[in-house]
Amino acid sequence: MADTSFDVIIIGSGPGGYVTAIRAAQLGFSTAIVEREYLGGICLNWGCIPTKALLRSAEIFHYLQHAKDYGLTAEKVGYDGAAVVKRSRAVAKRLNDGVGFLMKKNKVAVIWGEAAIDSPGRITVKAGRSEPPKGALGVGSYQAKHIIIATGARPRVLPGLESDKKLVWTYFEAMAPDRMPKSLLVVGSGAIGIEFASFYRSFGAEVTVVEVLPQILPVEDAEISGFARKQFEKQGIKIFTGAKVTRLDKKGDSVAATVDDGKGGTQTLTVERVISAVGVTGNIENLGLEKVGVKTERGAVVVDPLSRTNVPGIYAIGDVAGPPLLAHKAEHEGVICVEAIKGLKPHPMDRRLIPGCTYCSPQIASVGLTEAAAKEQKLDIRVGRFPFVGNGKAIALGEDQGLVKVIFDKKTGALLGAHMVGAEVTELIQGYVVAMNLETTEEELMHTVFPHPTLSEMMKEAVLDAYGRVLNI
């Protein structure tokens, strides 16, 4: 008879859940993970990873179209939309299989189905939404001293913008279209909306973005957001900020969208498809949280810095535990959670030091305070900037449009925030993240030798600029 009792049970196998399961197993806990649909959760199957595969295809297509800029010839450049999607799905499948392998390697039991908490220490699992992988446990009652909720999030739905999976899409449908639309309206300009706007524009769609807030990419530094907007508009993306979609009228194979421009005027846009990208909301329903008394607030489980809920033995990590809704936050949160359960006394997560990345073209990446946030906190700051146009590697790459911006505390020399827009900044940002975690000062950064020629040299130049010592501009 299969084991029904474990030290730790994790509900949800997304990046937060499966990484937590691995760390729990490493710490000697008998561990099980519950999944109702696909190992790896939304991120690996319908989010972070497959979207990056789509964007990679778009990037290569862009370079092929501009081959002459590099002294090259590429004739009859085209694309096969179905093949682009097929490659993305294959990447997701590979990683899905990889999670299964990691569970077996670490001797984590996989329970297939939908879990609900009956009481602290006990869950009931009902049938899942898909066929279970070989060797998975099934429906039944399971016990664990520690239950960790890692159920992630789903697309937020606004009245009138509900997906019909044909004309109005969420990211699920946008990731696997039956054909590439010739025109597209994206409602919402966060990371998801902008990434899809960038992807479809790269393949020739007429793209319009509508954002209710005053700037696109609302969580980013205003200067970086403004720079990115100009680049998107140069690419032909139409952007409305301070505006909202008030009505969608569906036709046979198109949608007429009424847009309130926020200035007293309205206009109607007719597009083939609409993507609703107005955020996500945590999966807190049907878990039995009310039954056992777990506190929730604003659609998220309330937790302390070690991911403990108000009910002993029940924890929550990742999107379901509130913002920022990022896979890497979920992973690290889960590791902290199980290490605390083990008694290792880990440092609680400092959410100021969680980087954010948007993989459009140009890329955007950031960590820490924006300039506006620093000023709101009445901090005395120094701000440094360095443009890509002053960097040799960027010019050689043909990627000379971008900006690196840093914010320092004038009194202590502490790096408060870093913000970037341009080629490969999602890879560069981690240098600043490490610096902030190590509490590095401006003096230490200025004495660090960066290799030449690299894009990373701009990181040092921006620091030098904050202190009036910039060299190459």
PDB file of C-alpha atoms in Angstrom, residues 94-370:
ATOM      1  CA  ARG A  94      11.112  19.180 -22.240  1.00  0.00           C
ATOM      2  CA  LEU A  95      11.062  21.123 -18.994  1.00  0.00           C
ATOM      3  CA  ASN A  96       7.872  19.422 -17.850  1.00  0.00           C
ATOM      4  CA  ASP A  97       9.645  16.088 -18.265  1.00  0.00           C
ATOM      5  CA  GLY A  98      12.613  17.539 -16.416  1.00  0.00           C
ATOM      6  CA  VAL A  99      10.528  18.288 -13.342  1.00  0.00           C
ATOM      7  CA  GLY A 100       9.301  14.706 -13.332  1.00  0.00           C
ATOM      8  CA  PHE A 101      12.915  13.517 -13.444  1.00  0.00           C
ATOM      9  CA  LEU A 102      13.882  15.811 -10.555  1.00  0.00           C
ATOM     10  CA  MET A 103      11.039  14.480  -8.422  1.00  0.00           C
ATOM     11  CA  LYS A 104      12.198  10.906  -8.987  1.00  0.00           C
ATOM     12  CA  LYS A 105      15.841  11.806  -8.412  1.00  0.00           C
ATOM     13  CA  ASN A 106      15.030  13.417  -5.063  1.00  0.00           C
ATOM     14  CA  LYS A 107      12.525  10.726  -4.067  1.00  0.00           C
ATOM     15  CA  VAL A 108       9.629  13.161  -3.891  1.00  0.00           C
ATOM     16  CA  ALA A 109       6.265  11.430  -4.188  1.00  0.00           C
ATOM     17  CA  VAL A 110       3.942  12.923  -6.811  1.00  0.00           C
ATOM     18  CA  ILE A 111       0.254  12.913  -5.909  1.00  0.00           C
ATOM     19  CA  TRP A 112      -1.973  13.565  -8.925  1.00  0.00           C
ATOM     20  CA  GLY A 113      -5.177  15.466  -8.309  1.00  0.00           C
ATOM     21  CA  GLU A 114      -6.767  18.506  -6.730  1.00  0.00           C
ATOM     22  CA  ALA A 115      -6.033  18.994  -3.042  1.00  0.00           C
ATOM     23  CA  ALA A 116      -8.062  20.569  -0.266  1.00  0.00           C
ATOM     24  CA  ILE A 117      -7.009  20.953   3.353  1.00  0.00           C
ATOM     25  CA  ASP A 118      -9.378  19.150   5.701  1.00  0.00           C
ATOM     26  CA  SER A 119      -7.588  20.185   8.878  1.00  0.00           C
ATOM     27  CA  PRO A 120      -4.031  21.071   9.899  1.00  0.00           C
ATOM     28  CA  GLY A 121      -1.996  18.017   8.950  1.00  0.00           C
ATOM     29  CA  ARG A 122      -4.528  16.407   6.606  1.00  0.00           C
ATOM     30  CA  ILE A 123      -5.550  16.895   2.970  1.00  0.00           C
ATOM     31  CA  THR A 124      -7.948  15.166   0.622  1.00  0.00           C
ATOM     32  CA  VAL A 125      -7.059  14.770  -3.048  1.00  0.00           C
ATOM     33  CA  LYS A 126      -9.738  14.493  -5.731  1.00  0.00           C
ATOM     34  CA  ALA A 127      -9.273  13.575  -9.400  1.00  0.00           C
ATOM     35  CA  GLY A 128      -7.013  15.858 -11.401  1.00  0.00           C
ATOM     36  CA  ARG A 129      -7.585  17.648 -14.700  1.00  0.00           C
ATOM     37  CA  SER A 130      -5.286  15.488 -16.796  1.00  0.00           C
ATOM     38  CA  GLU A 131      -3.812  12.022 -17.003  1.00  0.00           C
ATOM     39  CA  PRO A 132      -1.354  11.330 -14.174  1.00  0.00           C
ATOM     40  CA  PRO A 133       2.293  10.583 -14.934  1.00  0.00           C
ATOM     41  CA  LYS A 134       3.509   7.048 -14.442  1.00  0.00           C
ATOM     42  CA  GLY A 135       4.029   6.135 -10.803  1.00  0.00           C
ATOM     43  CA  ALA A 136       1.996   9.021  -9.369  1.00  0.00           C
ATOM     44  CA  LEU A 137      -0.230   8.521  -6.335  1.00  0.00           C
ATOM     45  CA  GLY A 138      -3.894   9.323  -6.754  1.00  0.00           C
ATOM     46  CA  VAL A 139      -7.082  10.321  -4.993  1.00  0.00           C
ATOM     47  CA  GLY A 140      -7.327   9.784  -1.281  1.00  0.00           C
ATOM     48  CA  SER A 141      -6.487  11.212   2.107  1.00  0.00           C
ATOM     49  CA  TYR A 142      -2.920  12.199   3.020  1.00  0.00           C
ATOM     50  CA  GLN A 143      -1.259  13.425   6.170  1.00  0.00           C
ATOM     51  CA  ALA A 144       1.699  15.733   6.776  1.00  0.00           C
ATOM     52  CA  LYS A 145       2.915  17.744   9.735  1.00  0.00           C
ATOM     53  CA  HIS A 146       3.696  20.607   7.363  1.00  0.00           C
ATOM     54  CA  ILE A 147       1.476  21.632   4.420  1.00  0.00           C
ATOM     55  CA  ILE A 148       2.834  24.254   2.027  1.00  0.00           C
ATOM     56  CA  ILE A 149       0.423  25.975  -0.372  1.00  0.00           C
ATOM     57  CA  ALA A 150       2.075  26.817  -3.701  1.00  0.00           C
ATOM     58  CA  THR A 151      -0.939  26.973  -6.010  1.00  0.00           C
ATOM     59  CA  GLY A 152       0.167  29.973  -8.069  1.00  0.00           C
ATOM     60  CA  ALA A 153      -2.116  32.316  -9.949  1.00  0.00           C
ATOM     61  CA  ARG A 154      -4.354  32.595 -13.006  1.00  0.00           C
ATOM     62  CA  PRO A 155      -5.240  35.464 -15.381  1.00  0.00           C
ATOM     63  CA  ARG A 156      -7.306  38.205 -13.802  1.00  0.00           C
ATOM     64  CA  VAL A 157     -10.642  38.713 -15.527  1.00  0.00           C
ATOM     65  CA  LEU A 158     -12.357  42.092 -15.872  1.00  0.00           C
ATOM     66  CA  PRO A 159     -16.074  42.335 -16.678  1.00  0.00           C
ATOM     67  CA  GLY A 160     -16.517  42.685 -20.427  1.00  0.00           C
ATOM     68  CA  LEU A 161     -13.009  41.400 -21.138  1.00  0.00           C
ATOM     69  CA  GLU A 162     -13.644  37.712 -20.454  1.00  0.00           C
ATOM     70  CA  SER A 163     -11.795  35.325 -22.731  1.00  0.00           C
ATOM     71  CA  ASP A 164     -13.834  33.358 -25.259  1.00  0.00           C
ATOM     72  CA  LYS A 165     -10.656  31.584 -26.427  1.00  0.00           C
ATOM     73  CA  LYS A 166     -11.277  32.706 -30.004  1.00  0.00           C
ATOM     74  CA  LEU A 167     -11.451  36.474 -30.344  1.00  0.00           C
ATOM     75  CA  VAL A 168     -10.512  37.514 -26.803  1.00  0.00           C
ATOM     76  CA  TRP A 169      -7.448  35.782 -25.382  1.00  0.00           C
ATOM     77  CA  THR A 170      -5.607  35.420 -22.116  1.00  0.00           C
ATOM     78  CA  TYR A 171      -1.937  34.424 -22.210  1.00  0.00           C
ATOM     79  CA  PHE A 172      -2.994  30.783 -22.670  1.00  0.00           C
ATOM     80  CA  GLU A 173      -4.538  31.420 -26.088  1.00  0.00           C
ATOM     81  CA  ALA A 174      -1.980  34.071 -27.033  1.00  0.00           C
ATOM     82  CA  MET A 175       0.784  31.513 -26.579  1.00  0.00           C
ATOM     83  CA  ALA A 176      -0.653  29.010 -29.030  1.00  0.00           C
ATOM     84  CA  PRO A 177      -2.655  30.887 -31.690  1.00  0.00           C
ATOM     85  CA  ASP A 178      -4.263  28.970 -34.545  1.00  0.00           C
ATOM     86  CA  ARG A 179      -2.785  31.641 -36.820  1.00  0.00           C
ATOM     87  CA  MET A 180      -0.886  34.895 -36.492  1.00  0.00           C
ATOM     88  CA  PRO A 181      -3.383  37.785 -36.349  1.00  0.00           C
ATOM     89  CA  LYS A 182      -2.846  40.786 -38.588  1.00  0.00           C
ATOM     90  CA  SER A 183      -4.071  43.192 -35.919  1.00  0.00           C
ATOM     91  CA  LEU A 184      -4.145  42.965 -32.160  1.00  0.00           C
ATOM     92  CA  LEU A 185      -5.260  44.952 -29.128  1.00  0.00           C
ATOM     93  CA  VAL A 186      -3.416  44.321 -25.862  1.00  0.00           C
ATOM     94  CA  VAL A 187      -5.244  45.483 -22.743  1.00  0.00           C
ATOM     95  CA  GLY A 188      -2.668  46.044 -20.014  1.00  0.00           C
ATOM     96  CA  SER A 189       1.006  46.982 -20.284  1.00  0.00           C
ATOM     97  CA  GLY A 190       2.640  44.972 -17.537  1.00  0.00           C
ATOM     98  CA  ALA A 191       5.283  42.394 -18.365  1.00  0.00           C
ATOM     99  CA  ILE A 192       2.813  39.910 -19.889  1.00  0.00           C
ATOM    100  CA  GLY A 193       1.069  42.472 -22.080  1.00  0.00           C
ATOM    101  CA  ILE A 194       4.259  44.116 -23.331  1.00  0.00           C
ATOM    102  CA  GLU A 195       5.956  40.793 -24.079  1.00  0.00           C
ATOM    103  CA  PHE A 196       3.043  39.680 -26.256  1.00  0.00           C
ATOM    104  CA  ALA A 197       2.822  43.106 -27.904  1.00  0.00           C
ATOM    105  CA  SER A 198       6.519  42.831 -28.770  1.00  0.00           C
ATOM    106  CA  PHE A 199       6.191  39.242 -30.018  1.00  0.00           C
ATOM    107  CA  TYR A 200       3.262  39.844 -32.349  1.00  0.00           C
ATOM    108  CA  ARG A 201       4.645  43.145 -33.634  1.00  0.00           C
ATOM    109  CA  SER A 202       7.877  41.374 -34.578  1.00  0.00           C
ATOM    110  CA  PHE A 203       5.838  39.099 -36.832  1.00  0.00           C
ATOM    111  CA  GLY A 204       4.097  42.011 -38.539  1.00  0.00           C
ATOM    112  CA  ALA A 205       0.849  42.460 -36.611  1.00  0.00           C
ATOM    113  CA  GLU A 206      -0.542  45.952 -36.141  1.00  0.00           C
ATOM    114  CA  VAL A 207      -0.465  46.204 -32.354  1.00  0.00           C
ATOM    115  CA  THR A 208      -2.220  48.652 -30.035  1.00  0.00           C
ATOM    116  CA  VAL A 209      -1.640  48.708 -26.271  1.00  0.00           C
ATOM    117  CA  VAL A 210      -4.112  50.302 -23.857  1.00  0.00           C
ATOM    118  CA  GLU A 211      -3.024  51.012 -20.285  1.00  0.00           C
ATOM    119  CA  VAL A 212      -5.270  52.552 -17.621  1.00  0.00           C
ATOM    120  CA  LEU A 213      -2.324  54.006 -15.657  1.00  0.00           C
ATOM    121  CA  PRO A 214      -0.257  57.037 -16.749  1.00  0.00           C
ATOM    122  CA  GLN A 215       2.742  54.960 -17.923  1.00  0.00           C
ATOM    123  CA  ILE A 216       3.366  51.600 -19.493  1.00  0.00           C
ATOM    124  CA  LEU A 217       5.219  49.041 -17.389  1.00  0.00           C
ATOM    125  CA  PRO A 218       3.791  50.744 -14.283  1.00  0.00           C
ATOM    126  CA  VAL A 219       6.133  49.129 -11.743  1.00  0.00           C
ATOM    127  CA  GLU A 220       9.253  50.333 -13.567  1.00  0.00           C
ATOM    128  CA  ASP A 221      11.185  53.566 -13.138  1.00  0.00           C
ATOM    129  CA  ALA A 222       9.393  56.309 -15.093  1.00  0.00           C
ATOM    130  CA  GLU A 223      12.506  57.269 -17.066  1.00  0.00           C
ATOM    131  CA  ILE A 224      13.127  53.679 -18.151  1.00  0.00           C
ATOM    132  CA  SER A 225       9.455  53.220 -19.014  1.00  0.00           C
ATOM    133  CA  GLY A 226       9.498  56.401 -21.090  1.00  0.00           C
ATOM    134  CA  PHE A 227      12.608  55.260 -22.966  1.00  0.00           C
ATOM    135  CA  ALA A 228      11.032  51.884 -23.678  1.00  0.00           C
ATOM    136  CA  ARG A 229       7.817  53.489 -24.890  1.00  0.00           C
ATOM    137  CA  LYS A 230       9.691  55.525 -27.488  1.00  0.00           C
ATOM    138  CA  GLN A 231      11.380  52.357 -28.765  1.00  0.00           C
ATOM    139  CA  PHE A 232       8.067  50.494 -28.975  1.00  0.00           C
ATOM    140  CA  GLU A 233       6.468  53.388 -30.842  1.00  0.00           C
ATOM    141  CA  LYS A 234       9.402  53.494 -33.291  1.00  0.00           C
ATOM    142  CA  GLN A 235       8.629  49.831 -33.989  1.00  0.00           C
ATOM    143  CA  GLY A 236       5.059  50.807 -34.859  1.00  0.00           C
ATOM    144  CA  ILE A 237       3.264  49.807 -31.659  1.00  0.00           C
ATOM    145  CA  LYS A 238       0.466  52.256 -30.840  1.00  0.00           C
ATOM    146  CA  ILE A 239       0.185  53.039 -27.136  1.00  0.00           C
ATOM    147  CA  PHE A 240      -2.601  54.681 -25.153  1.00  0.00           C
ATOM    148  CA  THR A 241      -1.956  55.462 -21.475  1.00  0.00           C
ATOM    149  CA  GLY A 242      -4.466  56.836 -18.990  1.00  0.00           C
ATOM    150  CA  ALA A 243      -7.055  55.070 -21.127  1.00  0.00           C
ATOM    151  CA  LYS A 244      -9.337  52.077 -20.816  1.00  0.00           C
ATOM    152  CA  VAL A 245     -11.341  49.704 -22.986  1.00  0.00           C
ATOM    153  CA  THR A 246     -15.018  50.201 -22.143  1.00  0.00           C
ATOM    154  CA  ARG A 247     -16.658  47.857 -24.635  1.00  0.00           C
ATOM    155  CA  LEU A 248     -15.894  44.932 -26.918  1.00  0.00           C
ATOM    156  CA  ASP A 249     -18.245  44.126 -29.782  1.00  0.00           C
ATOM    157  CA  LYS A 250     -17.438  40.748 -31.301  1.00  0.00           C
ATOM    158  CA  LYS A 251     -18.017  40.013 -34.954  1.00  0.00           C
ATOM    159  CA  GLY A 252     -17.308  36.928 -37.067  1.00  0.00           C
ATOM    160  CA  ASP A 253     -13.520  37.144 -37.012  1.00  0.00           C
ATOM    161  CA  SER A 254     -12.836  40.544 -35.465  1.00  0.00           C
ATOM    162  CA  VAL A 255     -13.552  42.716 -32.450  1.00  0.00           C
ATOM    163  CA  ALA A 256     -14.561  46.382 -32.321  1.00  0.00           C
ATOM    164  CA  ALA A 257     -13.099  47.871 -29.138  1.00  0.00           C
ATOM    165  CA  THR A 258     -14.298  51.162 -27.698  1.00  0.00           C
ATOM    166  CA  VAL A 259     -11.460  53.015 -25.984  1.00  0.00           C
ATOM    167  CA  ASP A 260     -11.964  55.877 -23.535  1.00  0.00           C
ATOM    168  CA  ASP A 261      -8.838  58.000 -23.948  1.00  0.00           C
ATOM    169  CA  GLY A 262      -9.157  59.495 -20.462  1.00  0.00           C
ATOM    170  CA  LYS A 263      -9.437  63.001 -21.914  1.00  0.00           C
ATOM    171  CA  GLY A 264     -13.140  63.010 -22.590  1.00  0.00           C
ATOM    172  CA  GLY A 265     -12.909  61.330 -25.966  1.00  0.00           C
ATOM    173  CA  THR A 266     -13.519  57.845 -27.283  1.00  0.00           C
ATOM    174  CA  GLN A 267     -12.505  55.942 -30.363  1.00  0.00           C
ATOM    175  CA  THR A 268     -13.266  52.569 -31.842  1.00  0.00           C
ATOM    176  CA  LEU A 269     -10.525  50.164 -32.903  1.00  0.00           C
ATOM    177  CA  THR A 270     -11.284  47.115 -35.015  1.00  0.00           C
ATOM    178  CA  VAL A 271      -8.797  44.290 -34.549  1.00  0.00           C
ATOM    179  CA  GLU A 272      -8.655  40.582 -35.257  1.00  0.00           C
ATOM    180  CA  ARG A 273      -7.808  39.594 -31.705  1.00  0.00           C
ATOM    181  CA  VAL A 274      -7.727  41.053 -28.189  1.00  0.00           C
ATOM    182  CA  ILE A 275      -5.348  39.959 -25.426  1.00  0.00           C
ATOM    183  CA  SER A 276      -6.539  40.656 -21.890  1.00  0.00           C
ATOM    184  CA  ALA A 277      -3.356  41.130 -19.860  1.00  0.00           C
ATOM    185  CA  VAL A 278      -4.644  42.961 -16.809  1.00  0.00           C
ATOM    186  CA  GLY A 279      -2.705  40.918 -14.287  1.00  0.00           C
ATOM    187  CA  VAL A 280      -3.160  37.684 -12.414  1.00  0.00           C
ATOM    188  CA  THR A 281      -4.907  36.610  -9.234  1.00  0.00           C
ATOM    189  CA  GLY A 282      -3.932  33.957  -6.708  1.00  0.00           C
ATOM    190  CA  ASN A 283      -5.492  30.494  -6.711  1.00  0.00           C
ATOM    191  CA  ILE A 284      -6.862  30.515  -3.174  1.00  0.00           C
ATOM    192  CA  GLU A 285     -10.254  28.961  -3.907  1.00  0.00           C
ATOM    193  CA  ASN A 286     -11.325  25.380  -3.165  1.00  0.00           C
ATOM    194  CA  LEU A 287      -8.339  24.752  -0.879  1.00  0.00           C
ATOM    195  CA  GLY A 288     -10.341  24.581   2.332  1.00  0.00           C
ATOM    196  CA  LEU A 289      -8.698  27.729   3.679  1.00  0.00           C
ATOM    197  CA  GLU A 290     -11.905  29.111   5.166  1.00  0.00           C
ATOM    198  CA  LYS A 291     -12.650  25.745   6.754  1.00  0.00           C
ATOM    199  CA  VAL A 292      -9.360  25.623   8.653  1.00  0.00           C
ATOM    200  CA  GLY A 293      -9.262  29.360   9.348  1.00  0.00           C
ATOM    201  CA  VAL A 294      -6.316  30.433   7.185  1.00  0.00           C
ATOM    202  CA  LYS A 295      -6.374  34.203   6.834  1.00  0.00           C
ATOM    203  CA  THR A 296      -6.529  35.707   3.323  1.00  0.00           C
ATOM    204  CA  GLU A 297      -6.479  39.318   2.224  1.00  0.00           C
ATOM    205  CA  ARG A 298      -6.897  40.918  -1.215  1.00  0.00           C
ATOM    206  CA  GLY A 299      -6.887  37.565  -2.948  1.00  0.00           C
ATOM    207  CA  ALA A 300      -3.731  36.256  -1.274  1.00  0.00           C
ATOM    208  CA  VAL A 301      -2.832  34.104   1.711  1.00  0.00           C
ATOM    209  CA  VAL A 302      -1.441  36.211   4.558  1.00  0.00           C
ATOM    210  CA  VAL A 303       1.981  34.987   5.677  1.00  0.00           C
ATOM    211  CA  ASP A 304       4.838  36.125   7.912  1.00  0.00           C
ATOM    212  CA  PRO A 305       8.436  36.579   6.658  1.00  0.00           C
ATOM    213  CA  LEU A 306       9.009  32.809   6.905  1.00  0.00           C
ATOM    214  CA  SER A 307       5.845  31.988   4.900  1.00  0.00           C
ATOM    215  CA  ARG A 308       3.874  30.808   7.941  1.00  0.00           C
ATOM    216  CA  THR A 309       0.127  31.415   7.926  1.00  0.00           C
ATOM    217  CA  ASN A 310      -1.873  32.123  11.060  1.00  0.00           C
ATOM    218  CA  VAL A 311      -2.603  28.380  11.351  1.00  0.00           C
ATOM    219  CA  PRO A 312       0.337  26.324  12.700  1.00  0.00           C
ATOM    220  CA  GLY A 313       1.627  23.767  10.212  1.00  0.00           C
ATOM    221  CA  ILE A 314       0.206  25.550   7.149  1.00  0.00           C
ATOM    222  CA  TYR A 315       2.390  27.761   4.958  1.00  0.00           C
ATOM    223  CA  ALA A 316       2.068  29.595   1.623  1.00  0.00           C
ATOM    224  CA  ILE A 317       4.656  30.647  -0.946  1.00  0.00           C
ATOM    225  CA  GLY A 318       4.809  32.261  -4.376  1.00  0.00           C
ATOM    226  CA  ASP A 319       2.007  34.017  -6.228  1.00  0.00           C
ATOM    227  CA  VAL A 320      -0.656  32.740  -3.842  1.00  0.00           C
ATOM    228  CA  ALA A 321       1.157  34.546  -1.008  1.00  0.00           C
ATOM    229  CA  GLY A 322       1.083  37.927  -2.742  1.00  0.00           C
ATOM    230  CA  PRO A 323       3.362  40.167  -4.807  1.00  0.00           C
ATOM    231  CA  PRO A 324       5.747  40.339  -6.433  1.00  0.00           C
ATOM    232  CA  LEU A 325       4.290  37.547  -8.566  1.00  0.00           C
ATOM    233  CA  LEU A 326       7.560  36.162  -9.879  1.00  0.00           C
ATOM    234  CA  ALA A 327       8.828  32.596 -10.238  1.00  0.00           C
ATOM    235  CA  HIS A 328      12.212  33.342  -8.680  1.00  0.00           C
ATOM    236  CA  LYS A 329      10.527  34.922  -5.670  1.00  0.00           C
ATOM    237  CA  ALA A 330       8.453  31.753  -5.248  1.00  0.00           C
ATOM    238  CA  GLU A 331      11.516  29.514  -5.447  1.00  0.00           C
ATOM    239  CA  HIS A 332      13.516  31.437  -2.878  1.00  0.00           C
ATOM    240  CA  GLU A 333      10.509  31.830  -0.605  1.00  0.00           C
ATOM    241  CA  GLY A 334      10.003  28.061  -0.645  1.00  0.00           C
ATOM    242  CA  VAL A 335      13.628  27.371   0.261  1.00  0.00           C
ATOM    243  CA  ILE A 336      13.427  29.814   3.175  1.00  0.00           C
ATOM    244  CA  CYS A 337      10.180  28.194   4.311  1.00  0.00           C
ATOM    245  CA  VAL A 338      11.476  24.618   4.524  1.00  0.00           C
ATOM    246  CA  GLU A 339      14.822  25.677   5.972  1.00  0.00           C
ATOM    247  CA  ALA A 340      12.933  27.480   8.725  1.00  0.00           C
ATOM    248  CA  ILE A 341      10.842  24.360   9.314  1.00  0.00           C
ATOM    249  CA  LYS A 342      14.098  22.437   9.676  1.00  0.00           C
ATOM    250  CA  GLY A 343      15.358  24.967  12.204  1.00  0.00           C
ATOM    251  CA  LEU A 344      18.198  26.350  10.079  1.00  0.00           C
ATOM    252  CA  LYS A 345      17.311  29.992  10.826  1.00  0.00           C
ATOM    253  CA  PRO A 346      17.427  31.339   7.262  1.00  0.00           C
ATOM    254  CA  HIS A 347      17.317  35.075   6.564  1.00  0.00           C
ATOM    255  CA  PRO A 348      13.794  36.222   5.681  1.00  0.00           C
ATOM    256  CA  MET A 349      13.457  37.426   2.103  1.00  0.00           C
ATOM    257  CA  ASP A 350      14.078  41.120   1.476  1.00  0.00           C
ATOM    258  CA  ARG A 351      11.545  41.897  -1.232  1.00  0.00           C
ATOM    259  CA  ARG A 352      13.420  45.063  -2.192  1.00  0.00           C
ATOM    260  CA  LEU A 353      16.152  42.837  -3.598  1.00  0.00           C
ATOM    261  CA  ILE A 354      13.985  40.768  -5.943  1.00  0.00           C
ATOM    262  CA  PRO A 355      14.786  41.652  -9.569  1.00  0.00           C
ATOM    263  CA  GLY A 356      12.095  42.055 -12.192  1.00  0.00           C
ATOM    264  CA  CYS A 357      12.586  41.334 -15.891  1.00  0.00           C
ATOM    265  CA  THR A 358      10.522  41.936 -19.029  1.00  0.00           C
ATOM    266  CA  TYR A 359      11.726  40.096 -22.137  1.00  0.00           C
ATOM    267  CA  CYS A 360      10.371  42.334 -24.873  1.00  0.00           C
ATOM    268  CA  SER A 361      12.546  44.177 -27.385  1.00  0.00           C
ATOM    269  CA  PRO A 362      14.200  46.156 -25.902  1.00  0.00           C
ATOM    270  CA  GLN A 363      14.424  44.227 -22.640  1.00  0.00           C
ATOM    271  CA  ILE A 364      13.733  45.869 -19.284  1.00  0.00           C
ATOM    272  CA  ALA A 365      15.199  44.847 -15.919  1.00  0.00           C
ATOM    273  CA  SER A 366      15.254  46.403 -12.469  1.00  0.00           C
ATOM    274  CA  VAL A 367      15.869  45.900  -8.772  1.00  0.00           C
ATOM    275  CA  GLY A 368      15.264  48.074  -5.743  1.00  0.00           C
ATOM    276  CA  LEU A 369      13.782  51.548  -5.509  1.00  0.00           C
ATOM    277  CA  THR A 370      12.780  53.668  -8.471  1.00  0.00           C
TER     278      THR A 370
END
